[in-house]
XYZ file of C-alpha atoms in Angstrom:
590
model
C 124.048 175.670 38.789
C 126.843 174.462 36.520
C 124.641 171.607 35.300
C 121.863 174.057 34.472
C 124.324 176.268 32.565
C 125.595 173.274 30.617
C 122.029 172.235 29.785
C 121.219 175.778 28.650
C 124.326 175.872 26.456
C 123.440 172.471 24.971
C 119.846 173.580 24.323
C 121.050 176.847 22.791
C 123.517 174.990 20.596
C 120.825 172.568 19.432
C 118.411 175.422 18.734
C 121.133 177.327 16.907
C 122.037 174.226 14.918
C 118.397 173.592 13.980
C 117.735 177.173 12.982
C 121.088 177.383 11.237
C 120.416 174.169 9.301
C 117.079 175.495 8.061
C 118.531 178.833 7.098
C 121.515 177.289 5.381
C 119.337 174.776 3.522
C 117.238 177.645 2.152
C 120.359 179.565 1.185
C 122.016 176.639 -0.578
C 118.750 175.750 -2.288
C 118.428 179.309 -3.598
C 121.941 179.101 -5.015
C 121.231 175.668 -6.487
C 118.020 177.034 -7.994
C 119.920 179.798 -9.797
C 122.455 177.335 -11.162
C 119.726 174.884 -12.147
C 117.891 177.729 -13.876
C 121.011 178.412 -15.964
C 121.139 174.723 -16.867
C 117.427 174.873 -17.752
C 117.916 177.872 -20.023
C 120.888 176.220 -21.719
C 118.942 173.002 -22.294
C 115.941 174.929 -23.630
C 118.137 177.053 -25.912
C 119.905 173.948 -27.231
C 116.585 172.240 -27.998
C 115.125 175.367 -29.593
C 118.263 175.983 -31.648
C 118.385 172.367 -32.818
C 114.759 172.445 -33.957
C 114.893 175.932 -35.522
C 117.537 174.694 -38.007
C 114.834 172.683 -39.734
C 111.765 174.898 -39.254
C 111.827 176.577 -42.687
C 113.217 173.636 -44.647
C 109.973 171.692 -45.378
C 108.435 174.684 -47.158
C 111.681 175.212 -49.097
C 111.870 171.589 -50.286
C 108.097 171.524 -50.963
C 108.650 174.322 -53.497
C 111.217 172.228 -55.401
C 110.142 171.380 -58.939
C 110.860 167.647 -58.483
C 108.411 167.491 -55.564
C 105.666 169.241 -57.528
C 106.182 166.989 -60.551
C 106.075 163.868 -58.375
C 102.909 164.870 -56.509
C 101.173 165.512 -59.847
C 102.270 162.111 -61.214
C 102.869 159.903 -58.136
C 102.900 156.640 -60.103
C 105.748 157.725 -62.418
C 108.739 155.432 -61.615
C 111.296 157.879 -62.951
C 109.929 160.755 -60.874
C 109.807 158.536 -57.795
C 113.411 157.442 -58.264
C 114.597 161.012 -58.794
C 112.661 162.217 -55.736
C 113.993 159.376 -53.548
C 117.590 160.117 -54.498
C 117.092 163.866 -54.026
C 115.515 163.394 -50.575
C 118.299 161.011 -49.545
C 120.957 163.523 -50.612
C 119.228 166.406 -48.789
C 118.696 164.255 -45.689
C 122.403 163.399 -45.552
C 123.400 167.026 -46.092
C 121.069 168.376 -43.389
C 121.768 165.533 -40.924
C 118.056 165.049 -40.335
C 116.503 161.674 -39.523
C 114.080 161.215 -42.426
C 112.358 163.250 -45.163
C 109.298 161.910 -46.953
C 106.490 162.957 -49.305
C 102.834 161.958 -48.914
C 99.807 162.225 -51.166
C 96.567 163.765 -49.937
C 95.332 160.353 -48.776
C 98.354 159.965 -46.472
C 100.303 157.426 -48.545
C 104.080 157.897 -48.631
C 105.355 157.896 -52.235
C 108.974 159.001 -51.719
C 111.351 158.983 -48.764
C 115.017 159.505 -47.971
C 115.066 156.013 -46.427
C 113.511 154.367 -49.494
C 116.339 151.816 -49.642
C 116.428 151.110 -45.892
C 115.009 148.233 -43.878
C 112.360 150.454 -42.253
C 111.456 152.409 -45.405
C 108.540 154.829 -45.119
C 107.542 154.284 -48.776
C 104.091 152.684 -48.869
C 103.259 153.654 -45.274
C 100.187 155.764 -44.491
C 100.405 158.588 -41.924
C 96.991 160.192 -42.386
C 96.329 159.839 -38.646
C 99.251 162.090 -37.693
C 98.355 165.697 -36.742
C 101.317 167.001 -38.737
C 99.776 165.430 -41.852
C 96.241 166.755 -41.678
C 97.397 170.222 -40.570
C 99.764 170.474 -43.572
C 97.054 169.027 -45.833
C 94.910 171.968 -44.708
C 97.591 174.361 -45.983
C 99.461 175.007 -42.727
C 103.029 174.370 -41.613
C 102.881 171.972 -38.683
C 104.985 170.498 -35.871
C 104.620 167.228 -33.996
C 106.720 164.953 -31.813
C 106.186 161.236 -31.454
C 107.626 157.736 -31.403
C 107.815 156.561 -35.008
C 105.361 153.755 -35.775
C 107.595 152.429 -38.562
C 111.116 153.255 -37.346
C 110.368 152.840 -33.599
C 112.559 155.918 -33.061
C 111.536 159.137 -31.382
C 111.683 162.336 -33.364
C 110.335 165.812 -33.919
C 108.352 166.315 -37.116
C 108.046 169.415 -39.304
C 105.607 169.392 -42.216
C 104.505 171.720 -44.998
C 101.978 171.553 -47.842
C 103.124 170.924 -51.418
C 101.155 173.443 -53.451
C 100.733 173.449 -57.230
C 99.030 176.493 -58.748
C 97.735 177.520 -55.318
C 96.205 174.115 -54.527
C 97.530 171.742 -51.856
C 98.362 168.486 -53.663
C 100.520 166.729 -51.070
C 102.560 166.983 -47.868
C 106.303 166.856 -47.142
C 107.570 165.994 -43.670
C 110.958 166.240 -41.936
C 111.766 164.001 -38.981
C 114.517 165.391 -36.739
C 116.505 163.108 -34.442
C 116.430 164.153 -30.778
C 118.149 161.175 -29.198
C 121.588 162.737 -29.712
C 120.655 165.656 -27.447
C 119.217 163.243 -24.915
C 122.488 161.295 -24.776
C 124.366 164.443 -23.738
C 122.133 164.737 -20.663
C 123.198 161.442 -19.153
C 125.668 161.352 -16.296
C 125.478 165.083 -15.629
C 124.886 167.009 -12.430
C 121.271 167.617 -13.377
C 118.533 165.271 -14.512
C 116.795 166.803 -17.518
C 113.481 165.611 -18.906
C 110.895 166.810 -21.421
C 107.200 165.969 -21.177
C 104.134 166.691 -23.289
C 100.939 168.519 -22.197
C 99.606 165.220 -20.848
C 102.652 164.931 -18.574
C 104.209 161.956 -20.416
C 108.020 162.058 -20.443
C 109.251 162.083 -24.055
C 112.955 162.802 -23.520
C 115.113 162.094 -20.466
C 118.655 161.323 -19.489
C 117.246 158.563 -17.241
C 115.945 155.722 -19.499
C 113.849 154.297 -16.623
C 111.596 157.376 -16.718
C 110.848 157.259 -20.458
C 107.075 157.205 -21.236
C 106.245 157.655 -17.538
C 103.852 160.481 -16.648
C 104.477 163.200 -14.082
C 100.707 163.852 -14.053
C 97.870 161.445 -13.229
C 96.991 159.350 -16.294
C 93.295 160.163 -16.410
C 91.070 158.499 -19.065
C 90.840 161.819 -20.912
C 94.637 162.152 -21.112
C 95.018 158.536 -22.235
C 92.315 158.979 -24.883
C 93.982 162.091 -26.358
C 97.385 160.390 -26.394
C 96.059 157.187 -27.962
C 94.137 159.084 -30.671
C 97.331 160.687 -32.000
C 99.313 157.416 -31.706
C 102.089 159.654 -30.409
C 103.842 156.840 -28.551
C 102.798 153.886 -30.732
C 102.781 150.721 -28.602
C 104.916 152.071 -25.742
C 103.677 151.164 -22.266
C 102.555 154.306 -20.435
C 102.600 154.545 -16.651
C 102.580 157.086 -13.851
C 105.880 158.055 -12.254
C 105.514 157.468 -8.483
C 106.118 160.985 -7.189
C 105.136 163.197 -4.262
C 105.229 166.970 -4.578
C 106.179 169.428 -1.837
C 107.661 172.915 -1.483
C 110.242 174.841 0.504
C 109.543 178.563 0.399
C 109.006 179.216 -3.335
C 111.053 176.193 -4.437
C 109.204 173.208 -5.933
C 110.347 169.809 -4.646
C 109.518 166.360 -5.997
C 110.179 163.014 -4.318
C 110.483 160.027 -6.673
C 110.112 156.497 -5.332
C 112.880 154.339 -6.803
C 112.744 150.686 -5.860
C 113.095 150.290 -2.108
C 114.074 153.921 -1.584
C 113.197 157.388 -2.737
C 115.004 160.540 -3.798
C 114.028 164.190 -3.499
C 114.745 166.716 -6.253
C 114.609 170.476 -6.652
C 112.487 171.085 -9.781
C 112.634 173.977 -12.269
C 110.655 173.988 -15.497
C 110.122 176.071 -18.634
C 107.402 175.729 -21.255
C 108.397 175.775 -24.957
C 105.270 177.047 -26.774
C 106.529 176.369 -30.313
C 107.294 172.732 -29.532
C 104.424 172.360 -26.994
C 106.923 170.845 -24.546
C 107.737 171.435 -20.895
C 111.418 171.102 -20.003
C 112.226 170.186 -16.403
C 115.609 170.277 -14.659
C 115.917 168.173 -11.491
C 118.677 168.666 -8.934
C 119.192 166.110 -6.161
C 118.458 167.836 -2.826
C 120.702 165.305 -1.079
C 123.593 167.352 -2.370
C 121.906 170.514 -1.063
C 121.337 169.045 2.399
C 124.874 167.682 2.538
C 126.249 171.063 1.575
C 124.033 172.749 4.176
C 125.233 170.407 6.928
C 128.819 170.957 5.954
C 128.323 174.695 6.111
C 126.625 174.389 9.478
C 129.594 172.518 10.958
C 131.890 175.091 9.475
C 129.844 177.954 10.939
C 129.831 176.327 14.374
C 133.584 176.017 14.170
C 133.866 179.548 12.868
C 131.936 180.781 15.906
C 134.924 179.724 17.954
C 137.033 181.991 15.824
C 134.398 184.644 15.149
C 136.553 187.175 13.384
C 138.187 184.743 10.993
C 134.930 182.928 10.345
C 133.075 186.137 9.549
C 135.719 187.216 7.033
C 135.624 183.823 5.321
C 131.820 183.869 5.029
C 131.737 187.406 3.597
C 134.422 186.553 1.056
C 132.637 183.368 0.053
C 129.313 185.108 -0.518
C 131.010 187.800 -2.607
C 132.590 185.145 -4.830
C 129.299 183.326 -5.216
C 127.457 186.487 -6.234
C 130.158 187.411 -8.747
C 130.122 183.937 -10.291
C 126.336 183.916 -10.589
C 126.380 187.376 -12.145
C 129.002 186.274 -14.682
C 126.938 183.191 -15.548
C 123.839 185.290 -16.143
C 125.745 187.759 -18.345
C 127.427 184.955 -20.296
C 124.070 183.272 -20.873
C 122.502 186.524 -22.063
C 125.385 187.091 -24.507
C 125.104 183.522 -25.801
C 121.369 183.890 -26.394
C 121.902 187.176 -28.214
C 124.466 185.589 -30.560
C 122.222 182.598 -31.227
C 119.314 184.904 -32.143
C 121.503 187.003 -34.467
C 122.899 183.917 -36.199
C 119.445 182.402 -36.651
C 118.130 185.642 -38.184
C 121.140 185.837 -40.546
C 120.620 182.261 -41.738
C 116.913 182.837 -42.371
C 117.662 185.980 -44.387
C 120.354 184.259 -46.485
C 118.039 181.308 -47.233
C 115.360 183.696 -48.523
C 117.842 185.594 -50.704
C 119.209 182.366 -52.207
C 115.732 181.192 -53.163
C 114.874 184.534 -54.787
C 118.047 184.773 -56.864
C 118.426 181.147 -57.961
C 115.931 181.341 -60.844
C 117.145 184.817 -61.907
C 120.755 183.604 -62.273
C 119.784 180.804 -64.660
C 117.742 183.145 -66.866
C 120.535 185.752 -66.773
C 122.970 183.204 -68.171
C 120.773 182.551 -71.230
C 120.027 186.214 -71.892
C 123.727 187.066 -71.519
C 124.533 184.468 -74.177
C 121.939 185.967 -76.536
C 123.365 189.416 -75.870
C 126.852 188.274 -76.871
C 125.440 186.922 -80.167
C 123.355 190.041 -80.890
C 125.683 191.380 -83.609
C 125.715 188.059 -85.427
C 121.938 187.724 -85.124
C 121.507 191.229 -86.551
C 123.557 190.165 -89.585
C 121.485 186.973 -89.829
C 118.290 189.056 -90.118
C 119.735 191.865 -92.301
C 120.907 189.495 -95.075
C 117.434 188.012 -95.770
C 115.854 191.466 -95.503
C 118.251 192.903 -98.103
C 117.690 189.912 -100.381
C 113.903 190.195 -99.942
C 114.018 193.878 -100.956
C 116.043 193.010 -104.081
C 113.596 190.233 -105.031
C 110.638 192.592 -104.422
C 112.112 195.331 -106.655
C 112.875 192.736 -109.319
C 109.331 191.321 -109.086
C 107.885 194.814 -109.636
C 109.933 195.227 -112.807
C 108.969 191.740 -114.045
C 105.258 192.468 -113.490
C 105.603 195.744 -115.423
C 107.094 193.681 -118.275
C 104.273 191.147 -117.998
C 106.741 188.380 -116.966
C 104.347 187.033 -114.342
C 105.912 183.569 -113.982
C 109.353 184.979 -113.152
C 107.774 187.511 -110.753
C 105.955 184.645 -109.010
C 109.317 182.865 -108.552
C 110.743 185.992 -106.907
C 107.734 186.207 -104.583
C 108.275 182.546 -103.625
C 111.907 183.310 -102.761
C 110.719 186.246 -100.604
C 108.275 183.901 -98.815
C 111.098 181.420 -98.140
C 113.269 184.197 -96.707
C 110.409 185.305 -94.426
C 109.914 181.702 -93.273
C 113.640 181.511 -92.550
C 113.553 184.692 -90.394
C 110.387 183.507 -88.602
C 112.078 180.196 -87.811
C 115.115 181.956 -86.332
C 112.850 184.272 -84.317
C 110.806 181.330 -83.006
C 113.901 179.431 -81.878
C 115.291 182.519 -80.154
C 111.971 183.129 -78.385
C 111.768 179.515 -77.183
C 115.380 179.616 -76.043
C 114.972 182.892 -74.107
C 111.836 181.935 -72.190
C 112.017 180.354 -68.731
C 111.468 176.609 -69.208
C 108.772 174.800 -67.245
C 109.222 171.399 -68.849
C 109.270 167.986 -67.244
C 111.925 165.396 -67.989
C 110.875 163.368 -71.017
C 112.274 161.371 -73.913
C 113.861 163.803 -76.409
C 115.638 163.378 -79.733
C 119.297 164.419 -79.886
C 119.031 165.123 -83.633
C 116.045 167.473 -83.192
C 117.667 169.352 -80.312
C 120.903 169.820 -82.305
C 118.925 170.998 -85.344
C 117.127 173.658 -83.275
C 120.405 174.631 -81.588
C 122.051 175.265 -84.972
C 119.269 177.732 -85.804
C 120.436 179.792 -82.811
C 124.240 179.489 -83.092
C 124.569 179.581 -86.881
C 124.968 183.359 -86.784
C 127.771 183.108 -84.200
C 129.484 180.407 -86.273
C 129.385 182.798 -89.198
C 130.901 185.766 -87.350
C 133.677 183.521 -86.005
C 134.194 182.089 -89.530
C 134.079 178.647 -87.878
C 132.981 175.373 -89.457
C 130.859 172.870 -87.536
C 130.876 169.212 -88.547
C 128.294 166.735 -87.230
C 128.907 163.027 -86.709
C 125.949 161.063 -85.312
C 125.903 157.311 -84.830
C 122.932 155.905 -86.809
C 119.837 154.959 -84.825
C 120.508 157.045 -81.720
C 117.823 156.396 -79.059
C 115.968 159.215 -77.294
C 117.480 160.470 -74.038
C 115.981 161.605 -70.732
C 115.959 165.414 -70.433
C 114.299 168.655 -71.525
C 114.614 170.088 -75.034
C 114.920 173.783 -74.132
C 117.405 173.195 -71.304
C 119.560 170.857 -73.424
C 119.555 173.530 -76.160
C 120.826 176.005 -73.558
C 123.716 173.663 -72.706
C 124.681 173.125 -76.364
C 124.394 176.865 -77.146
C 126.689 177.698 -74.194
C 129.354 175.163 -75.188
C 129.230 175.913 -78.944
C 129.380 179.676 -78.288
C 132.446 179.141 -76.079
C 133.982 177.017 -78.847
C 133.428 179.857 -81.354
C 135.107 182.274 -78.939
C 138.033 179.856 -78.578
C 138.746 179.359 -82.312
C 137.945 182.874 -83.553
C 140.991 184.392 -85.204
C 142.921 181.077 -85.413
C 144.044 179.296 -88.571
C 142.145 176.114 -87.704
C 138.565 177.080 -86.843
C 136.977 173.646 -87.079
C 134.483 172.517 -84.437
C 133.143 168.960 -84.201
C 129.922 167.730 -82.583
C 129.410 163.969 -82.335
C 126.949 161.641 -80.598
C 127.139 157.893 -79.922
C 125.767 155.189 -77.629
C 127.783 153.899 -74.671
C 126.390 151.223 -72.297
C 122.868 152.535 -71.813
C 123.889 156.170 -72.245
C 124.233 158.600 -75.120
C 127.533 160.513 -75.209
C 127.711 163.937 -76.886
C 131.213 165.349 -77.499
C 132.026 168.881 -78.652
C 135.649 169.408 -79.737
C 137.397 172.625 -80.747
C 140.980 173.411 -81.728
C 141.376 176.484 -79.574
C 143.902 177.082 -76.769
C 142.171 174.512 -74.521
C 141.575 174.624 -70.773
C 144.711 175.095 -68.617
C 145.106 172.430 -65.889
C 145.231 175.185 -63.248
C 141.570 176.121 -63.866
C 140.213 172.704 -64.913
C 138.658 172.052 -61.475
C 137.092 175.536 -61.261
C 135.645 175.852 -64.753
C 132.146 174.802 -63.634
C 132.106 177.134 -60.590
C 129.516 179.972 -60.684
C 130.886 183.356 -61.852
C 134.249 181.866 -62.868
C 135.326 183.133 -66.302
C 138.532 183.634 -68.234
C 136.939 186.205 -70.557
C 137.392 189.928 -70.261
C 135.018 192.364 -68.547
C 131.675 192.585 -70.349
C 132.166 189.327 -72.278
C 130.449 186.930 -69.922
C 128.935 186.458 -66.476
C 130.744 183.203 -65.705
C 127.380 181.437 -65.371
C 127.091 179.492 -68.638
C 129.119 176.398 -67.779
C 127.922 176.366 -64.153
C 124.289 176.426 -65.296
C 125.022 173.791 -67.967
C 126.672 171.517 -65.395
C 123.638 171.648 -63.103
C 121.147 171.187 -65.971
C 122.870 167.959 -67.074
C 123.062 166.841 -63.434
C 119.281 167.384 -63.129
C 118.875 165.097 -66.162
C 120.738 162.342 -64.268
C 123.801 162.774 -66.490
C 127.227 164.388 -66.278
C 129.214 167.178 -67.966
C 133.031 166.971 -68.038
C 135.911 168.667 -69.847
C 139.431 167.584 -70.724
C 142.280 168.540 -73.032
C 142.002 167.333 -76.626
C 144.977 165.417 -77.944
C 146.799 167.812 -80.227
C 145.369 170.912 -78.556
C 141.940 172.290 -77.852
C 139.126 171.379 -75.493
C 136.756 168.400 -75.431
C 133.443 168.739 -73.590
C 131.617 165.462 -72.932
C 127.916 165.167 -72.040
C 126.638 161.804 -70.765
C 122.842 161.358 -70.824
C 120.662 158.394 -69.854
C 118.833 156.610 -72.635
C 115.119 157.087 -72.055
C 114.392 153.406 -72.751
C 117.178 152.229 -70.395
C 115.889 154.462 -67.610
C 112.333 153.149 -68.085
C 113.498 149.523 -67.940
C 115.537 150.172 -64.782
C 112.520 151.707 -63.080
C 110.375 148.681 -63.988
């Protein structure tokens, strides 16, 4: 009888342990699934946020004037050099992997890594989906192992359009290996695979380029056609799938042993990726066994054990609820920040061109009184000559009347010349960089500022070194720079005893240096570093937008030169413009 009771108790204990182990395993797995789901959402949000930083940038850079000029003249060494340097600067600023420009036949003509060992310049990527989709006028995405760099990356591309026609393609390559590094050594194993099941990112290097799906001939053919993984060796990951309730399990054979994982996944439609989070079920089973032993012990002290279990479950539920709320708040903030950045980028693009034009028109507005005087004088003189010519004709002094009519014609030509220069100056320039003459630009500039020099009662002396070579730039934009600086010089000397202004030009080691000197109050050291900042001005309200010098600085920078200012010895300001000689730039490119 006692033996039978003991056997019954043993059998009941074993049955209770078995049932309890199953129940506890399900419970712990459910908890682990919730935590793994949080990790999955965090990983997906991090990937999506990292990629979304670059999504709109290809179209923005494709609209840059340098890119359009290069794609129209891809064999121009100067345009290639300027584009390479610009792409390298942007690539460094954005912390992307590579940026490169391709013609419609897939040849790369400019790249941020043009001076690197694995330069993309000269490579052809016509076989890449991101190329032919952008060539068709679409913005495209693609992820692959680089055939030239042998580095994995995510690619964004956009068409380069000129007058509504696609003339080329620009592509961004975004590094993803930094995110992958953060996955290593963590509680969860995170991997990303493509629609064919091939693992593209993983914290476990041994799984890279292995497939979680059978490598059928159709899948291999699609993968090979895109050259997504270059020469990487593809293989199937030895796995066996199973399930516990609604939880997906996956057993991976590793060497002589195997390991089972709880699997959660989420598809990223924009990237065409599937993100999987794997949690080792060995930890789950160990935790379940530990809980089972604890419960069996708690049964001996039923009251205390029950209280402990209830308290534990309450804490677990609270923690999971807090995690879900924190994740929801984080996602909301990420979405708001992304929307703000997209809106600011659009506003900056829309206002950039308007600010430059506003600076020129503001300068013309400030000179309006002087320009009115410049037109009124010839008009008054023309009327006097016309009245005199009428009297001379009445007196049959035809020769003298003809002289008066010639003077009237000269005055009209003078006013037409001033009007033409003002019209050319006020329009929005659409000129390419070319070889321009300093003397001709200065001559046209004087047509515009002569009226302001007159109202300021200032004298302008010119001192040009003989035989100055042409420089690299644009005539209208260089006029804008000289008009801004000379107008500021007139403002500085107006009302002073010494109202002399000097403009000189000379050669200096492959460059042409233009210096404009006035004898005004100069530039105080306290504002020297801020004088080229947008909207910074020392003038009163209504006397300037604070854009002139900022626009001038960036125009000269676009020419490949520099604009600086310093105090003149003896008082006043000295503005120095350094420009590349056109011949020197051509020789350097060759």
